[in-house]
Every structure is written in structure tokens, then in C-alpha cells.
CSV table of N, CA, C and O in Angstrom, one decimal:
chain,number,residue,atom,x,y,z
A,179,ARG,N,103.1,67.1,49.8
A,179,ARG,CA,103.0,68.4,49.3
A,179,ARG,C,102.2,69.3,50.3
A,179,ARG,O,101.3,68.8,50.9
A,180,ILE,N,102.5,70.5,50.4
A,180,ILE,CA,101.8,71.4,51.2
A,180,ILE,C,100.6,71.9,50.4
A,180,ILE,O,100.8,72.4,49.3
A,181,CYS,N,99.4,71.9,51.0
A,181,CYS,CA,98.2,72.3,50.3
A,181,CYS,C,98.3,73.8,50.0
A,181,CYS,O,98.7,74.6,50.9
A,182,PRO,N,97.9,74.2,48.8
A,182,PRO,CA,97.9,75.7,48.5
A,182,PRO,C,96.9,76.5,49.2
A,182,PRO,O,96.9,77.7,49.0
A,183,MET,N,96.0,75.9,49.9
A,183,MET,CA,94.9,76.7,50.6
A,183,MET,C,95.5,77.6,51.6
A,183,MET,O,96.4,77.2,52.3
A,184,PRO,N,95.0,78.8,51.7
A,184,PRO,CA,95.6,79.8,52.6
A,184,PRO,C,95.1,79.7,54.1
A,184,PRO,O,94.5,80.5,54.6
A,185,THR,N,95.5,78.6,54.7
A,185,THR,CA,95.1,78.4,56.1
A,185,THR,C,96.3,78.8,56.9
A,185,THR,O,97.4,79.0,56.4
A,186,ARG,N,96.0,79.0,58.2
A,186,ARG,CA,97.1,79.4,59.1
A,186,ARG,C,98.2,78.4,59.2
A,186,ARG,O,99.4,78.8,59.2
A,187,LEU,N,97.8,77.1,59.2
A,187,LEU,CA,98.9,76.1,59.2
A,187,LEU,C,99.8,76.2,58.0
A,187,LEU,O,101.0,76.2,58.1
A,188,ASN,N,99.2,76.3,56.8
A,188,ASN,CA,100.0,76.3,55.6
A,188,ASN,C,100.8,77.6,55.5
A,188,ASN,O,101.9,77.6,55.0
A,189,GLN,N,100.3,78.7,56.0
A,189,GLN,CA,101.0,79.9,56.0
A,189,GLN,C,102.2,79.8,56.9
A,189,GLN,O,103.4,80.2,56.5
A,190,ASP,N,102.1,79.2,58.1
A,190,ASP,CA,103.2,79.0,59.0
A,190,ASP,C,104.2,78.0,58.4
A,190,ASP,O,105.5,78.2,58.5
A,191,LEU,N,103.8,77.0,57.7
A,191,LEU,CA,104.7,76.0,57.1
A,191,LEU,C,105.5,76.7,56.0
A,191,LEU,O,106.7,76.5,55.9
A,192,HIS,N,104.9,77.5,55.2
A,192,HIS,CA,105.6,78.2,54.1
A,192,HIS,C,106.5,79.3,54.7
A,192,HIS,O,107.6,79.5,54.2
A,193,ARG,N,106.2,79.9,55.8
A,193,ARG,CA,107.1,80.8,56.5
A,193,ARG,C,108.4,80.1,57.0
A,193,ARG,O,109.5,80.6,56.8
A,194,ILE,N,108.2,78.9,57.5
A,194,ILE,CA,109.4,78.2,58.0
A,194,ILE,C,110.3,77.8,56.8
A,194,ILE,O,111.5,78.0,56.9
A,195,LEU,N,109.7,77.3,55.8
A,195,LEU,CA,110.4,76.9,54.6
A,195,LEU,C,111.2,78.2,54.0
A,195,LEU,O,112.3,78.1,53.6
A,196,GLY,N,110.5,79.3,54.1
A,196,GLY,CA,111.2,80.6,53.6
A,196,GLY,C,112.4,80.9,54.5
A,196,GLY,O,113.4,81.3,54.0
A,197,LEU,N,112.2,80.8,55.8
A,197,LEU,CA,113.3,81.1,56.7
A,197,LEU,C,114.5,80.1,56.5
A,197,LEU,O,115.7,80.5,56.6
A,198,LEU,N,114.2,78.9,56.2
A,198,LEU,CA,115.3,77.9,56.0
A,198,LEU,C,116.0,78.0,54.7
A,198,LEU,O,117.0,77.4,54.5
A,199,ARG,N,115.4,78.8,53.8
A,199,ARG,CA,116.1,79.0,52.5
A,199,ARG,C,117.4,79.8,52.7
A,199,ARG,O,118.3,79.7,51.9
A,200,ASP,N,117.5,80.5,53.8
A,200,ASP,CA,118.7,81.3,54.1
A,200,ASP,C,119.8,80.4,54.8
A,200,ASP,O,120.9,80.9,55.0
A,201,GLY,N,119.4,79.2,55.1
A,201,GLY,CA,120.4,78.3,55.8
A,201,GLY,C,119.8,77.6,57.0
A,201,GLY,O,118.7,77.9,57.4
A,202,PRO,N,120.6,76.6,57.6
A,202,PRO,CA,120.1,75.9,58.7
A,202,PRO,C,119.8,76.8,59.9
A,202,PRO,O,120.5,77.7,60.1
A,203,LYS,N,118.8,76.4,60.7
A,203,LYS,CA,118.4,77.2,61.9
A,203,LYS,C,117.9,76.2,63.0
A,203,LYS,O,117.4,75.1,62.7
A,204,THR,N,118.1,76.6,64.2
A,204,THR,CA,117.6,75.8,65.3
A,204,THR,C,116.1,76.1,65.5
A,204,THR,O,115.6,77.1,65.0
A,205,ALA,N,115.4,75.3,66.2
A,205,ALA,CA,114.0,75.5,66.4
A,205,ALA,C,113.8,76.8,67.2
A,205,ALA,O,112.8,77.5,67.0
A,206,HIS,N,114.7,77.1,68.1
A,206,HIS,CA,114.5,78.3,68.9
A,206,HIS,C,114.6,79.6,68.0
A,206,HIS,O,113.8,80.5,68.1
A,207,LYS,N,115.5,79.6,67.0
A,207,LYS,CA,115.6,80.7,66.1
A,207,LYS,C,114.3,80.8,65.2
A,207,LYS,O,113.9,81.9,64.9
A,208,LEU,N,113.8,79.7,64.8
A,208,LEU,CA,112.6,79.7,64.0
A,208,LEU,C,111.4,80.1,64.8
A,208,LEU,O,110.6,80.9,64.3
A,209,GLN,N,111.3,79.7,66.1
A,209,GLN,CA,110.3,80.1,66.9
A,209,GLN,C,110.3,81.6,67.2
A,209,GLN,O,109.3,82.3,67.1
A,210,PHE,N,111.5,82.1,67.4
A,210,PHE,CA,111.6,83.6,67.6
A,210,PHE,C,111.2,84.4,66.4
A,210,PHE,O,110.5,85.4,66.5
A,211,ALA,N,111.6,83.9,65.2
A,211,ALA,CA,111.3,84.6,63.9
A,211,ALA,C,109.8,84.5,63.6
A,211,ALA,O,109.3,85.5,63.1
A,212,LEU,N,109.1,83.5,64.0
A,212,LEU,CA,107.7,83.3,63.7
A,212,LEU,C,106.8,83.9,64.8
A,212,LEU,O,105.7,84.2,64.6
A,213,GLY,N,107.4,84.1,66.0
A,213,GLY,CA,106.6,84.6,67.1
A,213,GLY,C,105.5,83.6,67.6
A,213,GLY,O,104.5,84.0,68.0
A,214,ARG,N,105.8,82.3,67.5
A,214,ARG,CA,104.9,81.2,67.9
A,214,ARG,C,105.4,80.6,69.2
A,214,ARG,O,106.6,80.6,69.5
A,215,LYS,N,104.5,79.8,69.8
A,215,LYS,CA,104.9,79.1,71.0
A,215,LYS,C,105.7,77.9,70.6
A,215,LYS,O,105.7,77.4,69.5
A,216,ALA,N,106.5,77.4,71.6
A,216,ALA,CA,107.4,76.2,71.3
A,216,ALA,C,106.6,75.0,70.9
A,216,ALA,O,107.0,74.3,70.0
A,217,SER,N,105.4,74.8,71.5
A,217,SER,CA,104.7,73.6,71.1
A,217,SER,C,104.1,73.7,69.7
A,217,SER,O,104.1,72.7,69.0
A,218,ARG,N,103.7,74.9,69.3
A,218,ARG,CA,103.3,75.1,67.9
A,218,ARG,C,104.4,74.9,66.9
A,218,ARG,O,104.3,74.2,65.9
A,219,GLU,N,105.6,75.4,67.3
A,219,GLU,CA,106.8,75.3,66.4
A,219,GLU,C,107.2,73.8,66.3
A,219,GLU,O,107.5,73.4,65.2
A,220,SER,N,107.1,73.1,67.4
A,220,SER,CA,107.5,71.7,67.3
A,220,SER,C,106.6,70.9,66.4
A,220,SER,O,107.0,70.1,65.6
A,221,CYS,N,105.3,71.2,66.5
A,221,CYS,CA,104.3,70.6,65.6
A,221,CYS,C,104.6,70.9,64.2
A,221,CYS,O,104.5,70.0,63.3
A,222,LEU,N,104.9,72.1,63.9
A,222,LEU,CA,105.1,72.5,62.5
A,222,LEU,C,106.4,71.9,61.9
A,222,LEU,O,106.4,71.4,60.8
A,223,LEU,N,107.4,71.8,62.8
A,223,LEU,CA,108.7,71.1,62.3
A,223,LEU,C,108.5,69.6,62.1
A,223,LEU,O,109.0,69.1,61.1
A,224,MET,N,107.7,69.0,63.0
A,224,MET,CA,107.4,67.6,62.8
A,224,MET,C,106.6,67.3,61.5
A,224,MET,O,106.9,66.4,60.8
A,225,THR,N,105.7,68.2,61.2
A,225,THR,CA,104.9,68.1,60.0
A,225,THR,C,105.8,68.2,58.8
A,225,THR,O,105.7,67.4,57.8
A,226,LEU,N,106.7,69.2,58.7
A,226,LEU,CA,107.6,69.4,57.6
A,226,LEU,C,108.5,68.2,57.5
A,226,LEU,O,108.9,67.8,56.4
A,227,HIS,N,109.0,67.7,58.6
A,227,HIS,CA,109.9,66.5,58.6
A,227,HIS,C,109.2,65.3,58.0
A,227,HIS,O,109.8,64.6,57.2
A,228,ARG,N,108.0,65.0,58.5
A,228,ARG,CA,107.3,63.8,58.0
A,228,ARG,C,107.0,64.0,56.5
A,228,ARG,O,106.9,62.9,55.8
A,229,GLN,N,106.7,65.2,56.0
A,229,GLN,CA,106.5,65.4,54.6
A,229,GLN,C,107.7,65.3,53.8
A,229,GLN,O,107.7,65.3,52.6
A,230,GLY,N,108.9,65.3,54.4
A,230,GLY,CA,110.2,65.2,53.7
A,230,GLY,C,110.7,66.5,53.2
A,230,GLY,O,111.6,66.5,52.4
A,231,HIS,N,110.2,67.6,53.7
A,231,HIS,CA,110.7,68.9,53.3
A,231,HIS,C,112.0,69.4,54.0
A,231,HIS,O,112.8,70.1,53.5
A,232,ILE,N,112.1,68.9,55.3
A,232,ILE,CA,113.3,69.4,56.1
A,232,ILE,C,113.9,68.1,56.8
A,232,ILE,O,113.3,67.1,56.8
A,233,PHE,N,115.1,68.3,57.2
A,233,PHE,CA,115.8,67.3,58.0
A,233,PHE,C,116.9,68.0,58.9
A,233,PHE,O,117.1,69.2,58.8
A,234,SER,N,117.5,67.2,59.7
A,234,SER,CA,118.5,67.7,60.6
A,234,SER,C,119.8,66.9,60.3
A,234,SER,O,119.9,65.7,60.7
A,235,ARG,N,120.7,67.5,59.7
A,235,ARG,CA,122.0,66.9,59.4
A,235,ARG,C,123.0,66.9,60.5
A,235,ARG,O,123.8,66.0,60.7
A,236,CYS,N,123.0,68.0,61.3
A,236,CYS,CA,124.0,68.2,62.4
A,236,CYS,C,123.3,68.9,63.6
A,236,CYS,O,122.2,69.4,63.5
A,237,CYS,N,124.1,68.8,64.6
A,237,CYS,CA,123.7,69.5,65.9
A,237,CYS,C,124.7,70.5,66.3
A,237,CYS,O,125.8,70.5,65.9
A,238,VAL,N,124.2,71.5,67.1
A,238,VAL,CA,125.1,72.4,67.7
A,238,VAL,C,125.0,72.2,69.2
A,238,VAL,O,124.1,71.6,69.7
A,239,THR,N,126.0,72.7,70.0
A,239,THR,CA,126.0,72.5,71.4
A,239,THR,C,125.3,73.7,72.0
A,239,THR,O,125.6,74.9,71.8
A,240,GLY,N,124.3,73.5,72.9
A,240,GLY,CA,123.5,74.5,73.5
A,240,GLY,C,124.3,75.1,74.7
A,240,GLY,O,125.4,74.6,75.0
A,241,PRO,N,123.7,76.1,75.4
A,241,PRO,CA,124.4,76.8,76.5
A,241,PRO,C,124.7,75.8,77.7
A,241,PRO,O,125.6,76.1,78.4
A,242,LYS,N,123.9,74.8,77.8
A,242,LYS,CA,124.1,73.9,78.9
A,242,LYS,C,124.8,72.6,78.5
A,242,LYS,O,124.9,71.7,79.2
A,243,GLY,N,125.4,72.7,77.3
A,243,GLY,CA,126.2,71.5,76.8
A,243,GLY,C,125.3,70.5,76.1
A,243,GLY,O,125.8,69.4,75.7
A,244,ASN,N,124.0,70.7,75.9
A,244,ASN,CA,123.2,69.7,75.3
A,244,ASN,C,123.1,69.9,73.8
A,244,ASN,O,123.3,71.0,73.3
A,245,PRO,N,123.0,68.8,73.0
A,245,PRO,CA,122.9,68.9,71.6
A,245,PRO,C,121.6,69.5,71.1
A,245,PRO,O,120.5,69.1,71.6
A,246,ILE,N,121.6,70.4,70.2
A,246,ILE,CA,120.4,71.0,69.6
A,246,ILE,C,120.4,70.8,68.1
A,246,ILE,O,121.4,71.2,67.4
A,247,ASN,N,119.4,70.2,67.5
A,247,ASN,CA,119.3,70.0,66.1
A,247,ASN,C,119.2,71.3,65.3
A,247,ASN,O,118.5,72.2,65.7
A,248,ARG,N,119.8,71.3,64.2
A,248,ARG,CA,119.7,72.4,63.3
A,248,ARG,C,118.9,71.9,62.1
A,248,ARG,O,119.3,71.0,61.4
A,249,ARG,N,117.8,72.5,61.8
A,249,ARG,CA,116.9,72.1,60.7
A,249,ARG,C,117.4,72.8,59.4
A,249,ARG,O,117.8,73.9,59.4
A,250,GLU,N,117.2,72.1,58.3
A,250,GLU,CA,117.5,72.6,57.0
A,250,GLU,C,116.7,72.0,56.0
A,250,GLU,O,116.0,71.0,56.2
A,251,LEU,N,116.6,72.7,54.8
A,251,LEU,CA,115.8,72.2,53.7
A,251,LEU,C,116.4,70.9,53.1
A,251,LEU,O,117.6,70.8,53.0
A,252,ARG,N,115.6,70.0,52.7
A,252,ARG,CA,116.0,68.8,52.0
A,252,ARG,C,116.2,69.1,50.5
A,252,ARG,O,115.3,69.7,49.9
A,253,THR,N,117.3,68.8,49.9
A,253,THR,CA,117.6,69.0,48.5
A,253,THR,C,117.5,67.7,47.8
A,253,THR,O,117.6,66.6,48.4
A,254,PRO,N,117.5,67.7,46.5
A,254,PRO,CA,117.5,66.5,45.7
A,254,PRO,C,118.7,65.6,46.0
A,254,PRO,O,118.7,64.4,46.0
A,255,SER,N,119.9,66.3,46.2
A,255,SER,CA,121.1,65.5,46.5
A,255,SER,C,121.0,64.8,47.8
A,255,SER,O,121.5,63.7,48.0
A,256,ASP,N,120.3,65.4,48.8
A,256,ASP,CA,120.1,64.8,50.1
A,256,ASP,C,119.3,63.5,49.9
A,256,ASP,O,119.5,62.5,50.6
A,257,ARG,N,118.3,63.6,49.1
A,257,ARG,CA,117.4,62.4,48.9
A,257,ARG,C,118.2,61.3,48.2
A,257,ARG,O,118.0,60.1,48.5
A,258,ARG,N,119.1,61.6,47.3
A,258,ARG,CA,119.9,60.6,46.6
A,258,ARG,C,120.8,59.9,47.6
A,258,ARG,O,121.0,58.7,47.6
A,259,GLU,N,121.4,60.7,48.6
A,259,GLU,CA,122.3,60.1,49.6
A,259,GLU,C,121.5,59.1,50.5
A,259,GLU,O,122.0,58.0,50.8
A,260,GLU,N,120.2,59.4,50.8
A,260,GLU,CA,119.4,58.5,51.6
A,260,GLU,C,119.0,57.3,50.9
A,260,GLU,O,118.8,56.2,51.4
A,261,ASP,N,118.8,57.4,49.5
A,261,ASP,CA,118.4,56.3,48.7
A,261,ASP,C,119.5,55.3,48.4
A,261,ASP,O,119.3,54.1,48.1
A,262,ALA,N,120.8,55.7,48.6
A,262,ALA,CA,121.9,54.9,48.3
A,262,ALA,C,122.0,53.8,49.3
A,262,ALA,O,121.7,54.0,50.5
A,263,PRO,N,122.4,52.6,48.9
A,263,PRO,CA,122.4,51.5,49.9
A,263,PRO,C,123.5,51.7,50.9
A,263,PRO,O,124.6,52.2,50.6
A,264,ALA,N,123.2,51.4,52.1
A,264,ALA,CA,124.1,51.6,53.3
A,264,ALA,C,125.1,50.4,53.2
A,264,ALA,O,124.8,49.3,52.8
A,265,LEU,N,126.3,50.7,53.7
A,265,LEU,CA,127.3,49.6,53.8
A,265,LEU,C,126.9,48.7,54.9
A,265,LEU,O,126.5,49.1,56.0
A,266,ASN,N,127.0,47.4,54.7
A,266,ASN,CA,126.7,46.4,55.7
A,266,ASN,C,127.9,46.2,56.6
A,266,ASN,O,128.8,45.5,56.2
A,267,THR,N,127.9,46.8,57.8
A,267,THR,CA,129.0,46.7,58.7
A,267,THR,C,128.8,45.5,59.7
A,267,THR,O,129.7,45.3,60.5
A,268,THR,N,127.7,44.8,59.6
A,268,THR,CA,127.5,43.8,60.6
A,268,THR,C,127.7,42.4,60.0
A,268,THR,O,127.6,41.4,60.7
A,269,SER,N,128.1,42.3,58.7
A,269,SER,CA,128.3,41.0,58.1
A,269,SER,C,129.6,40.4,58.6
A,269,SER,O,130.6,41.1,58.9
A,270,PRO,N,129.7,39.1,58.8
A,270,PRO,CA,131.0,38.5,59.2
A,270,PRO,C,132.0,38.7,58.1
A,270,PRO,O,131.8,38.7,56.9
A,271,GLU,N,133.3,38.8,58.6
A,271,GLU,CA,134.4,38.9,57.7
A,271,GLU,C,134.7,37.6,57.0
A,271,GLU,O,134.6,36.6,57.5
A,272,LEU,N,135.1,37.7,55.7
A,272,LEU,CA,135.4,36.6,54.9
A,272,LEU,C,136.9,36.2,55.2
A,272,LEU,O,137.7,37.0,55.4
A,273,PRO,N,137.1,34.9,55.2
A,273,PRO,CA,138.5,34.4,55.5
A,273,PRO,C,139.5,34.7,54.4
A,273,PRO,O,139.1,34.9,53.3
């Protein structure tokens, strides 16, 4: 959980979560909206990711052809999908 204390860190974390309520965004768009440096934005996104508030489901192609993650809010249905057992594709086939 994000601490309710009004620190600059928590204010920035809440602002990012507010921006992501409108839909997925790239780190660049979030950085531009917050007016923060890229290193600060990266730290904030990693914090929210580690806390389980956001994730990256898909990528978009950047101007140079490189993949760019789109961050979005994690919903309860996303958590259920992650908790579901994965199919075991490495087991040997039965005769």
C-alpha cells in the first residue's frame, strides 16, 4: 500500500495512478505529464510495479522500431489471471 503521508514521493505515486486511470500510457507520456526527469519517473514506475499497482501487458513500437512498454493499472481480474496455474508445455507427451 501507498502510505497516506503527504510526502513528495507519495504525491507523485498518486499522480501516476491518477493518470493511468484514463488508460495505459508509456513512461514518456507519464514523464511529460508529471514534468519529472526520466530517472525519477523510472524509479516511481518501478516502485508501483513492485507494489503490484501497475503492470505492462503490451508494448508499442517506438519511432526507431524499438518496443516500448505501456503501463496500466492492475485490476482484480489481472491478479486472478496471474494466480491461475500455467499450462505445463515442457512435459513429455504421453504415448
